[in-house]
């Protein structure tokens, strides 16, 4: 069996992954708060876990893996958006507008993540469907002495959990000293966090022992993961921005509600995403959603390639140059594998790279070495969620552009003639042992937008979609009689 090794945030080291129950490997990813489109940074943890799930399916079998990713559909931002729509004259009650917005946003999210080749989780719970479980967990925390009610709120007592701060490597006193925390008069400690808060008549709310209200941000994931995966499960993760306070608070309330359990054995956190070397933000004008990129004609599998080209534990820098390069690579791979049946399994080196702490850059490097074996390339790329059937529509548009050009057939003839001429020049170089002329020509054609592949079988020129045909024609005019 393949040995999987993962870097566990909880222990701060790479460990051999041993599931609690190999017949039911369980993992939970914190999903989106559904008030708007998913931005590119939101997509990174989804793809990290998608690669992990594909690996677990391969090792343990798809029927023995349970993957949960939630939707947080009760939140102040959702309420604010619904109130904005209502003020703008949208028909319906506030509850209707909230339901409309969350349904709409979830549909957007599914469409965008599907476009990136991400598998749908086994369960996608909505927070609003688990209010009863949240209330029950809060009651249990109060009963055990880990939470207290005050002025319609219920707060978690961080001092009651000695391990608070261990996941993020902080002490409570240090956090208080360095934090800007709103210290409500009813809090026992500045770091105590809200489990339940009151709702006014103009906001959504549910009846509870503490009055009409709604849950705090952190309790939803604890309640949903316990309901669907049990109080102990294998892997929990998300972006590094969730490590504190969200995941730290999840650990505290879950371990206190279920002291006999371990909650999550392994914690995975991916680093943040930048754009052209800068933090993505609306103020800098470099903030964009996944849909923005798709609408600009950047294919989902191209976005996926770029995000997987950096290890998940390193900051990711999205650049247009990377997107252009990825587009050319995927284009070439699809040409190489067109009409090819994939090998039965992915190349062992690809699987080994992914099993070594999800080393996707290493796996992509192996794919580049598989160009001479299209069947292995196709199987290995699909193992990573690339080159899937039906995902090549973006290439068809490029083909149509080329086919609609009057010079296309002449251009194809030029390529064939160039291949024959290069083969002759190569034969001369091999006889004279002087390859300088051949190397110069190869460099010239590469700069023009062609990939020059030389093998025992001959020379092949692969067209990139960014090829400037006039430049190639110019070179042909110099080389061909």
Tab-separated table of C-alpha atoms in Angstrom, residues 45-412:
chain	number	residue	atom	x	y	z
A	45	UNK	CA	-7.926	24.837	-0.345
A	46	UNK	CA	-10.600	23.224	-2.518
A	47	UNK	CA	-7.961	22.034	-5.001
A	48	UNK	CA	-5.565	20.963	-2.236
A	49	UNK	CA	-8.264	18.761	-0.727
A	50	UNK	CA	-9.375	17.596	-4.162
A	51	UNK	CA	-5.912	16.190	-4.851
A	52	UNK	CA	-5.874	14.638	-1.368
A	53	UNK	CA	-9.284	13.016	-1.887
A	54	UNK	CA	-8.201	11.602	-5.250
A	55	UNK	CA	-5.144	10.092	-3.533
A	56	UNK	CA	-7.269	8.623	-0.722
A	57	UNK	CA	-9.664	7.157	-3.297
A	58	UNK	CA	-6.709	5.509	-5.008
A	59	UNK	CA	-5.257	4.076	-1.803
A	60	UNK	CA	-8.386	3.118	0.157
A	61	UNK	CA	-11.106	3.034	-2.502
A	62	UNK	CA	-13.682	5.728	-3.229
A	63	UNK	CA	-16.309	3.850	-1.220
A	64	UNK	CA	-14.127	4.038	1.888
A	65	UNK	CA	-13.624	7.814	1.977
A	66	UNK	CA	-16.092	10.347	3.403
A	67	UNK	CA	-15.432	13.942	2.424
A	68	UNK	CA	-17.426	16.799	3.973
A	69	UNK	CA	-17.290	20.472	2.949
A	70	UNK	CA	-19.837	22.822	4.487
A	71	UNK	CA	-21.732	25.910	3.414
A	72	UNK	CA	-22.063	28.627	6.046
A	73	UNK	CA	-25.427	30.149	5.171
A	74	UNK	CA	-26.065	32.068	8.390
A	75	UNK	CA	-23.777	35.081	8.716
A	76	UNK	CA	-23.842	38.835	9.196
A	77	UNK	CA	-22.527	39.437	5.647
A	78	UNK	CA	-25.385	37.393	4.194
A	79	UNK	CA	-27.836	39.365	6.303
A	80	UNK	CA	-26.310	42.656	5.171
A	81	UNK	CA	-26.581	41.698	1.499
A	82	UNK	CA	-30.218	40.665	1.944
A	83	UNK	CA	-30.978	43.934	3.743
A	84	UNK	CA	-29.296	45.866	0.912
A	85	UNK	CA	-31.498	44.096	-1.633
A	86	UNK	CA	-34.604	44.751	0.423
A	87	UNK	CA	-33.733	48.446	0.733
A	88	UNK	CA	-33.270	48.536	-3.044
A	89	UNK	CA	-36.877	47.354	-3.468
A	90	UNK	CA	-36.444	43.616	-3.986
A	91	UNK	CA	-39.726	41.776	-3.320
A	92	UNK	CA	-40.124	39.228	-0.527
A	93	UNK	CA	-39.322	38.993	3.157
A	94	UNK	CA	-35.805	39.201	4.528
A	95	UNK	CA	-35.837	35.414	5.007
A	96	UNK	CA	-36.875	34.999	1.347
A	97	UNK	CA	-34.072	37.269	0.180
A	98	UNK	CA	-31.521	35.422	2.327
A	99	UNK	CA	-32.667	32.066	0.936
A	100	UNK	CA	-32.560	33.454	-2.601
A	101	UNK	CA	-29.035	34.820	-2.126
A	102	UNK	CA	-27.613	31.666	-0.533
A	103	UNK	CA	-29.162	29.360	-3.173
A	104	UNK	CA	-27.809	31.606	-5.906
A	105	UNK	CA	-24.327	31.761	-4.373
A	106	UNK	CA	-24.144	28.000	-3.802
A	107	UNK	CA	-25.046	27.441	-7.468
A	108	UNK	CA	-22.267	29.848	-8.485
A	109	UNK	CA	-19.821	28.064	-6.214
A	110	UNK	CA	-20.674	24.644	-7.644
A	111	UNK	CA	-20.315	25.894	-11.209
A	112	UNK	CA	-16.954	27.538	-10.515
A	113	UNK	CA	-15.443	24.609	-8.585
A	114	UNK	CA	-16.756	22.176	-11.209
A	115	UNK	CA	-14.962	24.246	-13.844
A	116	UNK	CA	-11.706	23.764	-11.895
A	117	UNK	CA	-12.189	19.984	-12.013
A	118	UNK	CA	-12.915	19.622	-8.281
A	119	UNK	CA	-14.885	16.563	-7.221
A	120	UNK	CA	-18.087	17.229	-5.306
A	121	UNK	CA	-17.814	16.199	-1.616
A	122	UNK	CA	-19.875	13.321	-0.243
A	123	UNK	CA	-21.718	15.762	2.029
A	124	UNK	CA	-22.240	19.518	1.699
A	125	UNK	CA	-24.164	20.473	4.847
A	126	UNK	CA	-25.684	23.905	5.282
A	127	UNK	CA	-25.341	25.499	8.686
A	128	UNK	CA	-29.039	26.379	8.836
A	129	UNK	CA	-29.918	22.681	8.716
A	130	UNK	CA	-27.879	21.990	11.879
A	131	UNK	CA	-29.103	24.678	14.275
A	132	UNK	CA	-30.580	22.044	16.611
A	133	UNK	CA	-27.216	20.239	16.821
A	134	UNK	CA	-25.468	23.546	17.549
A	135	UNK	CA	-27.884	24.381	20.354
A	136	UNK	CA	-27.415	20.897	21.830
A	137	UNK	CA	-23.612	21.267	21.727
A	138	UNK	CA	-23.778	24.683	23.373
A	139	UNK	CA	-26.003	23.299	26.137
A	140	UNK	CA	-23.498	20.503	26.699
A	141	UNK	CA	-20.614	23.003	26.927
A	142	UNK	CA	-22.523	24.997	29.543
A	143	UNK	CA	-23.278	21.830	31.494
A	144	UNK	CA	-19.601	20.844	31.466
A	145	UNK	CA	-18.506	24.269	32.684
A	146	UNK	CA	-16.882	25.439	29.433
A	147	UNK	CA	-19.447	28.071	28.431
A	148	UNK	CA	-21.707	30.592	30.108
A	149	UNK	CA	-24.794	32.632	29.227
A	150	UNK	CA	-24.780	36.389	29.604
A	151	UNK	CA	-27.264	38.979	28.349
A	152	UNK	CA	-28.736	36.777	25.632
A	153	UNK	CA	-25.272	35.618	24.521
A	154	UNK	CA	-23.471	32.362	25.197
A	155	UNK	CA	-19.678	32.544	25.305
A	156	UNK	CA	-16.952	29.919	25.415
A	157	UNK	CA	-14.656	30.212	28.440
A	158	UNK	CA	-11.172	29.902	26.940
A	159	UNK	CA	-9.547	29.616	30.376
A	160	UNK	CA	-11.492	26.388	30.922
A	161	UNK	CA	-9.504	24.687	28.130
A	162	UNK	CA	-5.776	24.544	29.023
A	163	UNK	CA	-4.781	23.577	25.463
A	164	UNK	CA	-6.302	26.693	23.917
A	165	UNK	CA	-3.767	28.193	21.514
A	166	UNK	CA	-1.739	25.038	20.854
A	167	UNK	CA	-2.941	24.634	17.250
A	168	UNK	CA	-1.811	28.150	16.325
A	169	UNK	CA	1.155	28.187	18.712
A	170	UNK	CA	-0.085	31.051	20.893
A	171	UNK	CA	-0.769	31.591	24.559
A	172	UNK	CA	-3.969	33.231	25.726
A	173	UNK	CA	-2.077	35.987	27.547
A	174	UNK	CA	0.010	36.784	24.472
A	175	UNK	CA	-3.113	36.852	22.337
A	176	UNK	CA	-4.782	39.307	24.702
A	177	UNK	CA	-1.690	41.528	24.786
A	178	UNK	CA	-1.380	41.707	21.012
A	179	UNK	CA	-4.993	41.562	19.892
A	180	UNK	CA	-7.606	44.148	19.146
A	181	UNK	CA	-10.473	42.386	20.826
A	182	UNK	CA	-13.853	43.905	21.473
A	183	UNK	CA	-14.222	43.475	25.228
A	184	UNK	CA	-17.958	43.301	25.923
A	185	UNK	CA	-18.912	43.981	29.540
A	186	UNK	CA	-20.475	40.528	29.873
A	187	UNK	CA	-17.257	38.688	28.897
A	188	UNK	CA	-15.302	37.006	31.686
A	189	UNK	CA	-12.134	37.108	29.590
A	190	UNK	CA	-11.316	39.248	26.533
A	191	UNK	CA	-10.589	36.120	24.452
A	192	UNK	CA	-13.887	34.384	25.222
A	193	UNK	CA	-15.733	33.912	21.946
A	194	UNK	CA	-19.409	33.862	21.014
A	195	UNK	CA	-21.291	30.588	20.620
A	196	UNK	CA	-24.745	32.170	20.408
A	197	UNK	CA	-25.930	35.749	20.059
A	198	UNK	CA	-29.327	37.437	20.128
A	199	UNK	CA	-31.197	38.389	16.961
A	200	UNK	CA	-33.326	41.494	16.574
A	201	UNK	CA	-36.725	41.253	14.927
A	202	UNK	CA	-35.317	42.359	11.560
A	203	UNK	CA	-32.699	39.576	11.448
A	204	UNK	CA	-32.963	35.802	11.085
A	205	UNK	CA	-33.187	33.920	14.370
A	206	UNK	CA	-34.093	30.645	16.026
A	207	UNK	CA	-35.651	29.922	19.386
A	208	UNK	CA	-33.182	28.714	22.018
A	209	UNK	CA	-32.889	28.403	25.806
A	210	UNK	CA	-31.190	31.835	25.737
A	211	UNK	CA	-33.829	33.567	23.659
A	212	UNK	CA	-34.273	34.133	19.958
A	213	UNK	CA	-30.872	34.272	18.303
A	214	UNK	CA	-28.372	32.762	15.905
A	215	UNK	CA	-25.090	30.852	16.212
A	216	UNK	CA	-21.641	32.383	16.309
A	217	UNK	CA	-19.212	31.696	13.479
A	218	UNK	CA	-17.256	28.768	14.927
A	219	UNK	CA	-19.862	26.432	16.386
A	220	UNK	CA	-21.330	25.471	13.005
A	221	UNK	CA	-18.320	23.461	11.809
A	222	UNK	CA	-17.969	21.669	15.149
A	223	UNK	CA	-21.630	20.620	15.090
A	224	UNK	CA	-21.664	19.583	11.430
A	225	UNK	CA	-18.409	17.611	11.552
A	226	UNK	CA	-19.554	15.747	14.685
A	227	UNK	CA	-22.921	14.929	13.097
A	228	UNK	CA	-21.482	13.667	9.795
A	229	UNK	CA	-18.042	12.310	10.727
A	230	UNK	CA	-18.271	11.638	14.464
A	231	UNK	CA	-16.437	13.374	17.337
A	232	UNK	CA	-13.112	11.900	16.103
A	233	UNK	CA	-12.089	11.899	12.434
A	234	UNK	CA	-8.946	11.901	10.346
A	235	UNK	CA	-8.247	15.193	8.578
A	236	UNK	CA	-9.458	18.776	8.910
A	237	UNK	CA	-8.200	21.701	6.906
A	238	UNK	CA	-8.521	25.026	5.161
A	239	UNK	CA	-6.537	28.160	4.434
A	240	UNK	CA	-3.906	29.319	6.907
A	241	UNK	CA	-6.081	32.360	7.608
A	242	UNK	CA	-8.546	30.011	9.346
A	243	UNK	CA	-5.954	28.545	11.714
A	244	UNK	CA	-6.763	31.320	14.166
A	245	UNK	CA	-9.314	32.018	15.398
A	246	UNK	CA	-11.701	29.684	13.560
A	247	UNK	CA	-9.862	26.375	13.800
A	248	UNK	CA	-8.444	27.144	17.232
A	249	UNK	CA	-11.967	27.749	18.481
A	250	UNK	CA	-13.261	24.629	16.772
A	251	UNK	CA	-10.675	22.546	18.612
A	252	UNK	CA	-11.600	24.095	21.952
A	253	UNK	CA	-15.353	23.676	21.731
A	254	UNK	CA	-15.213	20.225	20.089
A	255	UNK	CA	-12.701	18.751	22.538
A	256	UNK	CA	-14.627	20.169	25.495
A	257	UNK	CA	-17.956	18.899	24.195
A	258	UNK	CA	-16.444	15.451	23.503
A	259	UNK	CA	-13.573	15.013	26.001
A	260	UNK	CA	-13.315	11.314	25.175
A	261	UNK	CA	-12.592	12.069	21.494
A	262	UNK	CA	-9.645	13.501	19.588
A	263	UNK	CA	-11.579	15.678	17.110
A	264	UNK	CA	-9.254	15.951	14.047
A	265	UNK	CA	-6.064	13.895	14.100
A	266	UNK	CA	-4.392	15.747	11.219
A	267	UNK	CA	-4.681	19.451	10.388
A	268	UNK	CA	-3.750	20.694	6.907
A	269	UNK	CA	-3.389	24.408	6.141
A	270	UNK	CA	-2.509	25.917	2.792
A	271	UNK	CA	-0.662	29.217	2.542
A	272	UNK	CA	-2.127	32.408	1.132
A	273	UNK	CA	-2.404	33.559	-2.465
A	274	UNK	CA	-0.932	36.695	-4.017
A	275	UNK	CA	-1.412	38.327	-7.411
A	276	UNK	CA	1.641	39.516	-9.315
A	277	UNK	CA	3.633	39.558	-6.072
A	278	UNK	CA	1.097	41.553	-4.049
A	279	UNK	CA	-1.641	40.640	-1.597
A	280	UNK	CA	-4.945	40.319	-3.412
A	281	UNK	CA	-7.226	43.166	-2.390
A	282	UNK	CA	-9.938	45.329	-3.895
A	283	UNK	CA	-8.055	48.488	-2.927
A	284	UNK	CA	-5.094	47.451	-5.118
A	285	UNK	CA	-7.361	46.579	-8.013
A	286	UNK	CA	-5.999	43.015	-8.203
A	287	UNK	CA	-8.963	41.239	-6.632
A	288	UNK	CA	-10.798	38.803	-8.860
A	289	UNK	CA	-13.079	35.828	-8.570
A	290	UNK	CA	-12.758	32.446	-10.221
A	291	UNK	CA	-15.623	33.472	-12.496
A	292	UNK	CA	-13.722	36.615	-13.544
A	293	UNK	CA	-10.889	34.432	-14.832
A	294	UNK	CA	-13.232	31.966	-16.530
A	295	UNK	CA	-15.069	34.820	-18.232
A	296	UNK	CA	-11.725	36.151	-19.477
A	297	UNK	CA	-11.270	32.880	-21.334
A	298	UNK	CA	-8.798	31.275	-18.924
A	299	UNK	CA	-9.817	27.621	-18.853
A	300	UNK	CA	-10.583	25.947	-15.543
A	301	UNK	CA	-7.868	23.345	-16.013
A	302	UNK	CA	-5.363	26.118	-16.726
A	303	UNK	CA	-6.298	27.786	-13.416
A	304	UNK	CA	-5.994	24.390	-11.740
A	305	UNK	CA	-2.514	23.813	-13.214
A	306	UNK	CA	-1.263	27.201	-12.001
A	307	UNK	CA	-2.576	26.653	-8.466
A	308	UNK	CA	-1.078	23.149	-8.283
A	309	UNK	CA	2.297	24.343	-9.575
A	310	UNK	CA	3.161	25.717	-6.107
A	311	UNK	CA	3.271	23.471	-3.028
A	312	UNK	CA	0.259	24.052	-0.808
A	313	UNK	CA	2.419	25.035	2.192
A	314	UNK	CA	4.109	27.856	0.253
A	315	UNK	CA	2.582	31.220	-0.717
A	316	UNK	CA	1.124	31.088	-4.212
A	317	UNK	CA	1.709	33.957	-6.632
A	318	UNK	CA	-0.784	34.123	-9.488
A	319	UNK	CA	0.664	35.874	-12.548
A	320	UNK	CA	-0.540	36.258	-16.101
A	321	UNK	CA	2.770	34.807	-17.299
A	322	UNK	CA	2.089	31.620	-15.323
A	323	UNK	CA	-1.400	31.406	-16.788
A	324	UNK	CA	-0.057	31.833	-20.332
A	325	UNK	CA	2.585	29.160	-19.762
A	326	UNK	CA	0.057	26.771	-18.248
A	327	UNK	CA	-2.259	27.305	-21.213
A	328	UNK	CA	0.480	26.339	-23.644
A	329	UNK	CA	1.420	23.262	-21.591
A	330	UNK	CA	-2.145	22.000	-21.321
A	331	UNK	CA	-2.655	22.680	-25.036
A	332	UNK	CA	0.369	20.568	-25.923
A	333	UNK	CA	-0.617	17.753	-23.577
A	334	UNK	CA	-4.083	17.626	-25.063
A	335	UNK	CA	-2.623	17.444	-28.574
A	336	UNK	CA	-0.277	14.653	-27.488
A	337	UNK	CA	-3.056	12.622	-25.870
A	338	UNK	CA	-5.812	13.249	-28.418
A	339	UNK	CA	-7.445	9.917	-29.304
A	340	UNK	CA	-5.222	8.040	-26.819
A	341	UNK	CA	-6.585	5.547	-24.292
A	342	UNK	CA	-5.198	6.309	-20.810
A	343	UNK	CA	-2.987	3.787	-19.061
A	344	UNK	CA	-4.746	1.694	-16.383
A	345	UNK	CA	-3.137	3.666	-13.548
A	346	UNK	CA	-1.118	6.820	-13.053
A	347	UNK	CA	2.648	6.663	-13.223
A	348	UNK	CA	4.076	5.459	-9.858
A	349	UNK	CA	6.304	8.541	-9.595
A	350	UNK	CA	3.256	10.820	-9.820
A	351	UNK	CA	1.484	8.880	-7.075
A	352	UNK	CA	4.646	8.909	-4.961
A	353	UNK	CA	4.985	12.688	-5.312
A	354	UNK	CA	1.361	13.306	-4.300
A	355	UNK	CA	1.683	10.854	-1.377
A	356	UNK	CA	4.689	12.857	-0.149
A	357	UNK	CA	2.767	15.714	1.483
A	358	UNK	CA	0.780	16.514	-1.667
A	359	UNK	CA	3.851	17.520	-3.678
A	360	UNK	CA	1.928	18.703	-6.731
A	361	UNK	CA	4.870	20.624	-8.276
A	362	UNK	CA	6.897	17.408	-8.161
A	363	UNK	CA	4.027	15.477	-9.743
A	364	UNK	CA	3.708	18.049	-12.545
A	365	UNK	CA	7.452	17.719	-13.193
A	366	UNK	CA	6.922	13.990	-13.705
A	367	UNK	CA	4.123	14.711	-16.189
A	368	UNK	CA	6.538	16.754	-18.277
A	369	UNK	CA	8.825	13.719	-18.458
A	370	UNK	CA	5.966	11.544	-19.725
A	371	UNK	CA	5.553	13.289	-23.090
A	372	UNK	CA	6.940	10.263	-24.898
A	373	UNK	CA	4.291	8.043	-23.298
A	374	UNK	CA	0.922	9.717	-24.013
A	375	UNK	CA	-1.093	6.924	-22.359
A	376	UNK	CA	0.822	7.320	-19.086
A	377	UNK	CA	0.673	11.104	-19.400
A	378	UNK	CA	-3.105	11.035	-19.788
A	379	UNK	CA	-3.688	8.664	-16.853
A	380	UNK	CA	-1.324	10.625	-14.609
A	381	UNK	CA	-2.777	14.000	-15.558
A	382	UNK	CA	-6.293	12.728	-14.837
A	383	UNK	CA	-5.094	11.462	-11.458
A	384	UNK	CA	-4.336	15.123	-10.736
A	385	UNK	CA	-7.677	16.310	-12.116
A	386	UNK	CA	-6.271	17.540	-15.446
A	387	UNK	CA	-7.119	16.586	-19.065
A	388	UNK	CA	-10.572	15.360	-18.081
A	389	UNK	CA	-13.049	14.330	-20.776
A	390	UNK	CA	-15.247	17.197	-21.850
A	391	UNK	CA	-12.956	19.910	-20.475
A	392	UNK	CA	-11.395	20.818	-23.832
A	393	UNK	CA	-14.057	23.224	-25.080
A	394	UNK	CA	-11.630	26.112	-24.727
A	395	UNK	CA	-9.297	24.380	-27.212
A	396	UNK	CA	-12.080	23.886	-29.737
A	397	UNK	CA	-12.439	27.649	-29.959
A	398	UNK	CA	-8.729	27.921	-30.798
A	399	UNK	CA	-9.075	25.241	-33.465
A	400	UNK	CA	-11.993	27.111	-35.029
A	401	UNK	CA	-9.970	30.312	-35.153
A	402	UNK	CA	-7.150	28.539	-36.961
A	403	UNK	CA	-9.473	26.679	-39.319
A	404	UNK	CA	-11.276	29.895	-40.260
A	405	UNK	CA	-8.027	31.528	-41.344
A	406	UNK	CA	-7.472	31.357	-45.093
A	407	UNK	CA	-3.755	30.682	-44.597
A	408	UNK	CA	-4.348	27.726	-42.271
A	409	UNK	CA	-3.811	24.981	-44.840
A	410	UNK	CA	-0.750	26.725	-46.206
A	411	UNK	CA	0.496	27.129	-42.642
A	412	UNK	CA	0.098	23.393	-42.003
